[in-house]
Short mmCIF file of C-alpha atoms and ligand atoms in Angstrom, two decimals:
data_model
loop_
_atom_site.label_atom_id
_atom_site.label_comp_id
_atom_site.label_asym_id
_atom_site.label_seq_id
_atom_site.Cartn_x
_atom_site.Cartn_y
_atom_site.Cartn_z
CA MET A 1 88.04 -112.21 47.30
CA THR A 2 91.26 -114.12 47.15
CA LEU A 3 93.86 -114.34 44.44
CA SER A 4 95.26 -117.57 45.79
CA ASN A 5 92.61 -119.92 44.43
CA GLY A 6 94.12 -122.08 41.72
CA ARG A 7 97.04 -124.48 41.92
CA THR A 8 99.32 -123.54 44.77
CA ILE A 9 103.09 -123.82 44.68
CA LEU A 10 105.40 -124.84 47.51
CA ALA A 11 108.54 -122.82 46.78
CA ILE A 12 110.46 -124.03 49.83
CA PRO A 13 113.70 -126.02 50.05
CA GLY A 14 112.09 -129.33 50.86
CA PRO A 15 109.81 -131.03 50.75
CA SER A 16 109.80 -130.10 47.09
CA ILE A 17 107.08 -130.37 44.48
CA VAL A 18 105.93 -133.92 43.83
CA PRO A 19 105.40 -134.58 40.10
CA ASP A 20 101.96 -135.86 39.10
CA ARG A 21 103.70 -138.89 37.60
CA VAL A 22 105.12 -139.77 41.01
CA LEU A 23 101.75 -139.27 42.69
CA ARG A 24 100.05 -141.46 40.10
CA ALA A 25 102.66 -144.19 40.49
CA MET A 26 101.91 -144.27 44.22
CA HIS A 27 98.15 -144.43 43.72
CA ARG A 28 97.61 -148.18 43.54
CA ALA A 29 96.33 -151.13 45.53
CA ALA A 30 98.62 -152.40 48.28
CA PRO A 31 101.20 -154.49 46.43
CA ASN A 32 102.42 -158.02 47.10
CA ILE A 33 105.47 -157.71 49.35
CA TYR A 34 106.59 -161.36 49.06
CA ASP A 35 107.31 -161.63 45.37
CA GLY A 36 106.59 -160.13 41.98
CA GLU A 37 106.88 -156.60 40.68
CA LEU A 38 107.84 -154.70 43.83
CA VAL A 39 110.48 -157.20 44.91
CA ASP A 40 111.92 -157.32 41.38
CA MET A 41 112.03 -153.53 41.28
CA MET A 42 114.35 -153.20 44.31
CA PRO A 43 117.72 -153.82 42.60
CA THR A 44 116.77 -151.29 39.91
CA ILE A 45 116.10 -148.67 42.58
CA THR A 46 119.45 -149.14 44.31
CA ALA A 47 121.29 -149.20 40.96
CA ASP A 48 119.64 -145.96 39.85
CA LEU A 49 120.22 -144.24 43.20
CA LYS A 50 123.91 -145.09 42.94
CA ALA A 51 124.03 -143.67 39.43
CA VAL A 52 122.55 -140.40 40.68
CA ALA A 53 125.12 -140.31 43.50
CA GLY A 54 128.02 -141.10 41.19
CA THR A 55 129.09 -144.19 43.09
CA GLN A 56 129.86 -147.81 42.26
CA HIS A 57 129.65 -148.77 45.92
CA GLN A 58 126.71 -149.33 48.26
CA VAL A 59 123.50 -147.64 49.31
CA ALA A 60 121.44 -148.46 52.40
CA MET A 61 117.85 -147.22 52.47
CA TYR A 62 115.91 -146.13 55.55
CA ILE A 63 112.30 -145.28 56.35
CA ALA A 64 113.37 -141.96 57.82
CA ASN A 65 113.80 -138.31 56.99
CA GLY A 66 117.20 -136.65 56.65
CA HIS A 67 117.68 -136.58 60.42
CA GLY A 68 117.43 -140.36 60.36
CA ALA A 69 120.14 -140.52 57.69
CA TRP A 70 122.38 -138.37 59.90
CA GLU A 71 122.00 -140.83 62.75
CA ALA A 72 122.33 -143.85 60.44
CA ALA A 73 125.60 -142.53 58.99
CA CYS A 74 127.11 -141.77 62.40
CA SER A 75 126.05 -144.99 64.04
CA ASN A 76 127.51 -147.09 61.22
CA VAL A 77 131.02 -145.65 61.29
CA PHE A 78 131.71 -144.07 64.68
CA SER A 79 132.48 -145.38 68.13
CA ARG A 80 131.88 -143.73 71.49
CA GLY A 81 134.77 -141.39 72.25
CA ASP A 82 135.73 -140.90 68.59
CA LYS A 83 136.33 -137.35 67.55
CA VAL A 84 134.80 -135.78 64.45
CA LEU A 85 135.40 -132.43 62.79
CA ALA A 86 132.16 -130.78 61.62
CA LEU A 87 132.57 -128.06 59.00
CA SER A 88 129.75 -125.57 59.45
CA THR A 89 128.32 -123.18 56.87
CA GLY A 90 124.89 -122.96 58.51
CA ARG A 91 122.36 -124.76 60.63
CA PHE A 92 122.67 -128.22 59.15
CA ALA A 93 126.23 -129.17 60.07
CA LEU A 94 125.36 -128.17 63.63
CA GLY A 95 122.25 -130.36 63.66
CA TRP A 96 124.24 -133.31 62.34
CA ALA A 97 127.05 -132.66 64.85
CA ASP A 98 124.48 -132.56 67.64
CA MET A 99 123.23 -135.96 66.61
CA ALA A 100 126.77 -137.36 66.60
CA SER A 101 127.42 -135.97 70.04
CA MET A 102 124.25 -137.58 71.45
CA LEU A 103 125.68 -140.91 70.27
CA GLY A 104 128.78 -140.34 72.39
CA VAL A 105 131.03 -138.94 69.67
CA GLU A 106 133.16 -135.93 70.53
CA VAL A 107 132.49 -133.10 68.10
CA GLU A 108 134.74 -130.23 67.13
CA ILE A 109 132.97 -127.56 65.11
CA MET A 110 134.92 -125.56 62.57
CA ASP A 111 132.74 -122.54 61.83
CA PHE A 112 132.90 -120.86 58.44
CA GLY A 113 130.05 -118.43 59.06
CA THR A 114 126.80 -118.40 57.14
CA THR A 115 127.50 -116.47 53.96
CA ALA A 116 130.39 -118.21 52.20
CA ALA A 117 131.72 -121.66 51.41
CA LEU A 118 134.05 -123.50 53.75
CA ASP A 119 137.77 -122.90 53.35
CA PRO A 120 139.67 -126.14 52.72
CA THR A 121 143.03 -124.63 53.75
CA ARG A 122 141.76 -124.29 57.32
CA VAL A 123 140.66 -127.93 57.21
CA GLU A 124 144.08 -128.99 55.98
CA GLU A 125 145.84 -127.03 58.76
CA ARG A 126 143.63 -128.58 61.44
CA LEU A 127 144.18 -132.10 60.12
CA ARG A 128 147.95 -131.59 59.93
CA ALA A 129 147.89 -130.61 63.60
CA ASP A 130 146.08 -133.86 64.45
CA THR A 131 149.32 -135.86 64.49
CA GLU A 132 147.81 -138.62 66.65
CA GLY A 133 144.96 -139.21 64.21
CA GLN A 134 142.25 -138.51 66.81
CA ILE A 135 139.82 -137.17 64.21
CA LYS A 136 137.92 -140.10 62.74
CA GLY A 137 135.56 -138.28 60.45
CA VAL A 138 135.09 -134.95 58.68
CA LEU A 139 131.42 -133.94 58.37
CA THR A 140 130.65 -131.67 55.43
CA VAL A 141 127.36 -130.30 54.17
CA HIS A 142 127.47 -129.89 50.39
CA VAL A 143 124.64 -127.38 50.32
CA ASP A 144 123.59 -125.93 53.65
CA THR A 145 119.89 -125.41 53.10
CA SER A 146 119.57 -122.85 55.89
CA THR A 147 122.02 -120.42 54.24
CA SER A 148 122.02 -121.70 50.62
CA VAL A 149 125.83 -121.91 50.80
CA LYS A 150 127.40 -124.53 48.54
CA SER A 151 130.85 -125.85 49.42
CA ASP A 152 133.48 -127.67 47.39
CA VAL A 153 133.46 -131.20 48.81
CA ALA A 154 136.19 -132.41 46.44
CA ALA A 155 138.44 -129.68 47.84
CA VAL A 156 137.90 -131.07 51.34
CA ARG A 157 139.09 -134.47 50.09
CA ALA A 158 142.13 -132.78 48.51
CA ALA A 159 142.85 -131.04 51.84
CA MET A 160 142.58 -134.35 53.71
CA ASP A 161 144.90 -136.04 51.22
CA ALA A 162 147.38 -133.16 51.36
CA ALA A 163 147.46 -133.53 55.15
CA GLY A 164 147.84 -137.29 54.73
CA HIS A 165 144.96 -137.73 57.16
CA PRO A 166 143.10 -141.07 57.37
CA ALA A 167 139.70 -139.76 58.61
CA LEU A 168 136.53 -140.62 56.70
CA LEU A 169 134.95 -137.90 54.59
CA LEU A 170 131.18 -137.71 55.11
CA ALA A 171 128.94 -135.46 53.00
CA ASP A 172 125.34 -134.41 53.57
CA CYS A 173 123.83 -134.04 50.08
CA ILE A 174 120.22 -134.00 51.25
CA ALA A 175 119.51 -130.63 49.61
CA SER A 176 121.87 -130.91 46.69
CA LEU A 177 121.51 -134.40 45.23
CA ALA A 178 120.17 -134.20 41.68
CA CYS A 179 120.25 -130.36 41.81
CA ASP A 180 123.90 -129.36 42.24
CA PRO A 181 126.53 -131.58 40.57
CA PHE A 182 128.02 -134.16 42.94
CA GLU A 183 130.25 -137.17 42.24
CA MET A 184 130.73 -139.40 45.25
CA ASP A 185 133.51 -141.66 43.96
CA ALA A 186 135.33 -139.10 41.83
CA TRP A 187 135.36 -136.68 44.77
CA GLY A 188 136.62 -139.30 47.24
CA VAL A 189 133.61 -139.21 49.57
CA ASP A 190 133.38 -142.19 51.94
CA VAL A 191 129.82 -141.69 53.19
CA MET A 192 127.11 -139.59 51.56
CA LEU A 193 123.56 -139.03 52.72
CA ALA A 194 120.44 -138.01 50.88
CA ALA A 195 116.69 -137.98 51.40
CA CYS A 196 113.88 -138.51 48.92
CA GLN A 197 111.93 -135.26 49.33
CA LYS A 198 114.21 -132.70 47.71
CA GLY A 199 115.91 -133.25 44.33
CA LEU A 200 114.53 -136.78 44.27
CA MET A 201 110.95 -135.42 44.04
CA THR A 202 109.26 -138.02 46.28
CA PRO A 203 107.12 -137.25 49.35
CA PRO A 204 109.17 -137.17 52.59
CA GLY A 205 109.78 -140.48 54.31
CA MET A 206 112.83 -142.21 52.86
CA SER A 207 116.53 -141.49 53.18
CA PHE A 208 119.73 -143.04 51.91
CA VAL A 209 123.25 -143.62 53.15
CA PHE A 210 125.79 -144.34 50.41
CA PHE A 211 129.13 -145.74 51.50
CA GLY A 212 132.41 -146.93 50.06
CA PRO A 213 134.85 -149.70 51.10
CA LYS A 214 136.88 -147.59 53.54
CA ALA A 215 133.74 -146.70 55.50
CA ASP A 216 132.61 -150.31 55.42
CA GLU A 217 135.93 -151.37 56.94
CA VAL A 218 135.62 -148.87 59.81
CA HIS A 219 132.00 -150.00 60.21
CA LYS A 220 133.15 -153.46 61.31
CA THR A 221 134.30 -152.08 64.66
CA ALA A 222 131.91 -149.12 65.07
CA ASP A 223 130.37 -149.38 68.51
CA CYS A 224 127.66 -146.75 68.10
CA LEU A 225 125.98 -149.30 65.87
CA THR A 226 122.44 -150.53 66.58
CA HIS A 227 120.42 -153.23 64.89
CA TYR A 228 118.05 -150.86 63.14
CA TRP A 229 120.63 -148.51 61.63
CA ASN A 230 123.09 -151.28 60.69
CA TRP A 231 123.63 -151.13 56.94
CA ASP A 232 124.94 -154.72 56.53
CA ARG A 233 121.62 -156.47 55.97
CA ARG A 234 120.18 -153.57 54.06
CA VAL A 235 122.80 -153.95 51.33
CA THR A 236 122.82 -157.77 51.29
CA PRO A 237 119.07 -158.42 51.48
CA GLU A 238 117.61 -161.87 51.07
CA GLY A 239 114.13 -160.44 50.76
CA LEU A 240 112.23 -157.16 50.75
CA TYR A 241 112.08 -157.30 54.56
CA HIS A 242 115.85 -156.93 54.90
CA TYR A 243 116.13 -153.71 52.90
CA PHE A 244 114.30 -151.83 55.64
CA ASP A 245 114.81 -154.01 58.71
CA GLY A 246 111.06 -154.53 58.64
CA THR A 247 108.10 -153.65 56.46
CA ALA A 248 109.05 -151.81 53.27
CA PRO A 249 107.58 -148.37 52.42
CA THR A 250 105.64 -149.96 49.57
CA HIS A 251 104.01 -146.95 47.93
CA HIS A 252 107.04 -144.73 48.43
CA LEU A 253 109.06 -147.26 46.46
CA TYR A 254 106.70 -146.94 43.52
CA GLY A 255 106.95 -143.16 43.75
CA LEU A 256 110.72 -143.23 43.98
CA ARG A 257 110.93 -145.68 41.05
CA GLU A 258 108.93 -143.23 38.93
CA ALA A 259 111.06 -140.26 40.05
CA LEU A 260 114.24 -142.15 39.14
CA ASP A 261 112.72 -142.89 35.72
CA MET A 262 112.10 -139.17 35.27
CA ILE A 263 115.70 -138.41 36.25
CA ASP A 264 116.95 -141.03 33.82
CA GLU A 265 114.77 -139.71 30.98
CA GLU A 266 115.93 -136.12 31.43
CA GLY A 267 119.57 -137.02 32.14
CA LEU A 268 121.66 -135.70 35.04
CA PRO A 269 123.67 -133.17 32.98
CA GLN A 270 120.42 -131.65 31.69
CA ILE A 271 118.95 -131.63 35.21
CA PHE A 272 121.98 -129.77 36.57
CA GLU A 273 121.84 -127.29 33.71
CA ARG A 274 118.12 -126.69 34.33
CA HIS A 275 118.83 -125.98 37.99
CA ARG A 276 121.71 -123.69 37.08
CA ARG A 277 119.57 -121.68 34.68
CA LEU A 278 116.57 -121.46 37.00
CA SER A 279 118.69 -120.33 39.94
CA GLY A 280 120.30 -117.76 37.64
CA ALA A 281 116.84 -116.29 37.06
CA VAL A 282 116.22 -116.08 40.81
CA TRP A 283 119.56 -114.33 41.40
CA ALA A 284 119.00 -111.93 38.49
CA ALA A 285 115.68 -110.84 39.99
CA ALA A 286 117.13 -110.58 43.49
CA GLU A 287 119.98 -108.37 42.33
CA ILE A 288 117.57 -105.90 40.74
CA TRP A 289 115.22 -105.85 43.75
CA GLY A 290 118.21 -105.23 45.98
CA ALA A 291 119.64 -102.45 43.82
CA ASP A 292 117.13 -100.01 45.30
CA GLY A 293 115.97 -101.37 48.64
CA PRO A 294 116.80 -103.67 51.54
CA LEU A 295 116.60 -107.04 49.77
CA LYS A 296 119.92 -108.85 49.74
CA LEU A 297 121.13 -112.28 48.64
CA ASN A 298 122.72 -114.12 51.57
CA VAL A 299 125.62 -115.40 49.49
CA ALA A 300 127.44 -112.69 47.55
CA GLU A 301 129.76 -114.95 45.56
CA PRO A 302 127.80 -116.79 42.83
CA ALA A 303 130.18 -119.77 42.91
CA HIS A 304 129.23 -120.35 46.56
CA ARG A 305 125.49 -120.31 45.86
CA SER A 306 123.45 -123.47 45.57
CA TRP A 307 121.37 -124.27 42.52
CA ALA A 308 118.71 -125.81 44.80
CA VAL A 309 117.85 -123.01 47.22
CA THR A 310 118.43 -119.27 47.65
CA MET A 311 118.38 -117.39 50.93
CA LEU A 312 117.45 -113.70 50.95
CA HIS A 313 117.35 -111.01 53.61
CA LEU A 314 114.85 -108.18 53.94
CA GLY A 315 115.42 -107.02 57.51
CA GLY A 316 112.99 -106.31 60.36
CA SER A 317 109.96 -108.54 60.04
CA ASP A 318 109.45 -107.85 56.34
CA ALA A 319 110.26 -111.39 55.23
CA ALA A 320 107.49 -112.76 57.44
CA ARG A 321 105.09 -110.17 56.00
CA LEU A 322 106.15 -111.02 52.46
CA ARG A 323 105.74 -114.77 53.04
CA ASP A 324 102.32 -114.15 54.49
CA TRP A 325 101.32 -112.04 51.48
CA THR A 326 102.51 -114.49 48.81
CA ASP A 327 100.79 -117.34 50.64
CA ARG A 328 97.49 -115.52 51.09
CA ALA A 329 97.30 -113.57 47.87
CA ALA A 330 99.25 -115.66 45.38
CA GLY A 331 99.16 -119.29 46.50
CA VAL A 332 102.96 -119.29 46.77
CA THR A 333 104.52 -120.64 49.97
CA LEU A 334 108.05 -119.31 50.49
CA GLY A 335 110.60 -120.94 52.82
CA ILE A 336 111.08 -119.60 56.33
CA ALA A 337 114.49 -118.63 57.68
CA LEU A 338 116.02 -121.18 60.04
CA SER A 339 117.61 -120.02 63.24
CA GLN A 340 121.39 -119.87 63.00
CA ASP A 341 121.96 -120.04 66.76
CA ASP A 342 123.61 -116.68 66.40
CA SER A 343 121.68 -113.92 68.12
CA SER A 344 123.86 -111.28 66.47
CA GLY A 345 122.38 -112.06 63.06
CA PRO A 346 119.05 -110.94 61.62
CA GLY A 347 115.97 -112.47 63.27
CA PRO A 348 113.95 -115.28 61.72
CA ASP A 349 111.31 -112.89 60.33
CA ALA A 350 113.95 -110.89 58.50
CA SER A 351 114.91 -113.50 55.93
CA PHE A 352 113.30 -116.06 53.65
CA ARG A 353 114.32 -118.83 51.29
CA ILE A 354 113.22 -119.78 47.80
CA GLY A 355 113.41 -123.47 47.02
CA HIS A 356 114.19 -124.19 43.37
CA MET A 357 114.91 -127.89 43.57
CA GLY A 358 113.53 -130.87 41.74
CA HIS A 359 110.40 -130.77 39.59
CA LEU A 360 110.55 -127.17 38.48
CA ASN A 361 110.51 -125.27 35.22
CA SER A 362 110.75 -121.69 34.01
CA HIS A 363 107.10 -120.83 34.39
CA MET A 364 107.06 -122.02 38.00
CA VAL A 365 110.12 -119.95 38.87
CA LEU A 366 108.75 -116.91 37.03
CA GLY A 367 105.46 -117.36 38.89
CA THR A 368 107.21 -117.40 42.25
CA LEU A 369 109.32 -114.38 41.36
CA GLY A 370 106.22 -112.57 40.09
CA ALA A 371 104.43 -113.26 43.37
CA ILE A 372 107.39 -111.90 45.34
CA ASP A 373 107.51 -108.81 43.13
CA ALA A 374 103.80 -108.17 43.70
CA GLY A 375 104.21 -108.83 47.42
CA LEU A 376 107.03 -106.30 47.74
CA LYS A 377 104.76 -103.72 46.08
CA SER A 378 101.67 -104.62 48.06
CA ILE A 379 103.29 -104.33 51.47
CA GLY A 380 105.43 -101.37 50.50
CA ILE A 381 108.95 -102.71 50.70
CA PRO A 382 111.21 -100.56 48.52
CA HIS A 383 112.81 -102.51 45.67
CA GLY A 384 114.46 -101.93 42.35
CA SER A 385 112.14 -102.23 39.38
CA GLY A 386 112.65 -104.54 36.44
CA ALA A 387 113.41 -107.71 38.42
CA LEU A 388 110.97 -109.78 36.40
CA GLU A 389 112.44 -108.43 33.20
CA ALA A 390 115.90 -109.47 34.43
CA ALA A 391 114.66 -112.97 35.32
CA SER A 392 113.00 -113.31 31.97
CA LYS A 393 116.18 -112.23 30.20
CA ALA A 394 118.24 -114.70 32.25
CA LEU A 395 115.98 -117.49 31.02
CA ALA A 396 115.90 -116.23 27.45
CA ASP A 397 119.70 -116.04 27.10
C1 PLP B 401 116.49 -131.04 54.55
C2 PLP B 401 117.87 -131.23 55.04
C3 PLP B 401 118.17 -132.00 56.17
C4 PLP B 401 117.12 -132.55 57.07
O1 PLP B 401 116.26 -133.39 56.43
P1 PLP B 401 114.87 -133.78 57.15
O2 PLP B 401 114.28 -134.69 56.15
O3 PLP B 401 114.13 -132.53 57.36
O4 PLP B 401 115.21 -134.46 58.42
C5 PLP B 401 119.49 -132.17 56.51
N1 PLP B 401 120.48 -131.64 55.78
C6 PLP B 401 120.25 -130.88 54.70
C7 PLP B 401 121.39 -130.29 53.95
C8 PLP B 401 118.93 -130.66 54.30
O5 PLP B 401 118.68 -129.89 53.23
#
């Protein structure tokens, strides 16, 4: 007997749930890549991506996951021997920094721990001390998916401006785009990266590097640049071939087009509000579970929590047992904990993550929370009672 037969749910922070509309849009005969519908669709895709990012400037697309976007961003604006300041609130800034360093860029990590947002005053102090302007870029992760910490990217720009520092501001919005509010131009971000498989609701395989004029100027002399990552042709294409420096991801483009239509139909403010409300239900449940047992939200301060993902701690190996139970008995796959390269912290089996990004509504979140509640009971992890009631109230308010 299994209780997991039925439609399963992937409640992890990416890849996210792919809407049936997106799947249907991809299910078609191989399209003409020389002219016609697909070619005509391309400018609408870039225009709509830019609208989601809040930028008037450029977007280059890549057949790559988020790691590819990291490398694309670095290789377009940095030169060997440049120094960058990476602001870390979890695993992802470190992964990005690692990629920059493999390209020959010198990386300085500023570590803000794994449970709270970065502190812009420390960034300002460091930049003020860089009187020779050695730092060429500041790498920020808007939402660090490994910790579910959200940072204030606009405050980093304000810190850079206050220090009068000319470095580029780069932001990884792979987890947050179309989940947590973000405004590339208004916030003064020079380079922003995203991927299609989180808030953009498309199967993994495409990523995006948005850039403004200051980044494009630096790009002209960047010597980490390679033919494939070069954004020049990708933003001035003379045919479909140029957008991707080779064959286009034909079916992905149809899927992405449909996802962007869905975003347009719902409207970004409504999408943000939906994510805010759904994450509020997750936090309400977590607080009750934790009131009488080991479960704990990773980020104590609500303003520092992402609306796309929530990280929770159970201790010991209970998170692994819980994930196993919800998968086997409820058809709910919860996110694993990612290593923080910090052996002092809880082990990977001690924590788990709930993805609440993209194509998600109240009943899906309540289902996931219900499965967790049942799992805690089934494997005997002490927890406060009434978590589902609290989640339901949070949604009813
Ligand atoms: C998912 C994610 C990445 C990595 O993306 P992949 O597609 O797995 O390579 C990088 N940064 C953040 C913030 C992410 O959420």
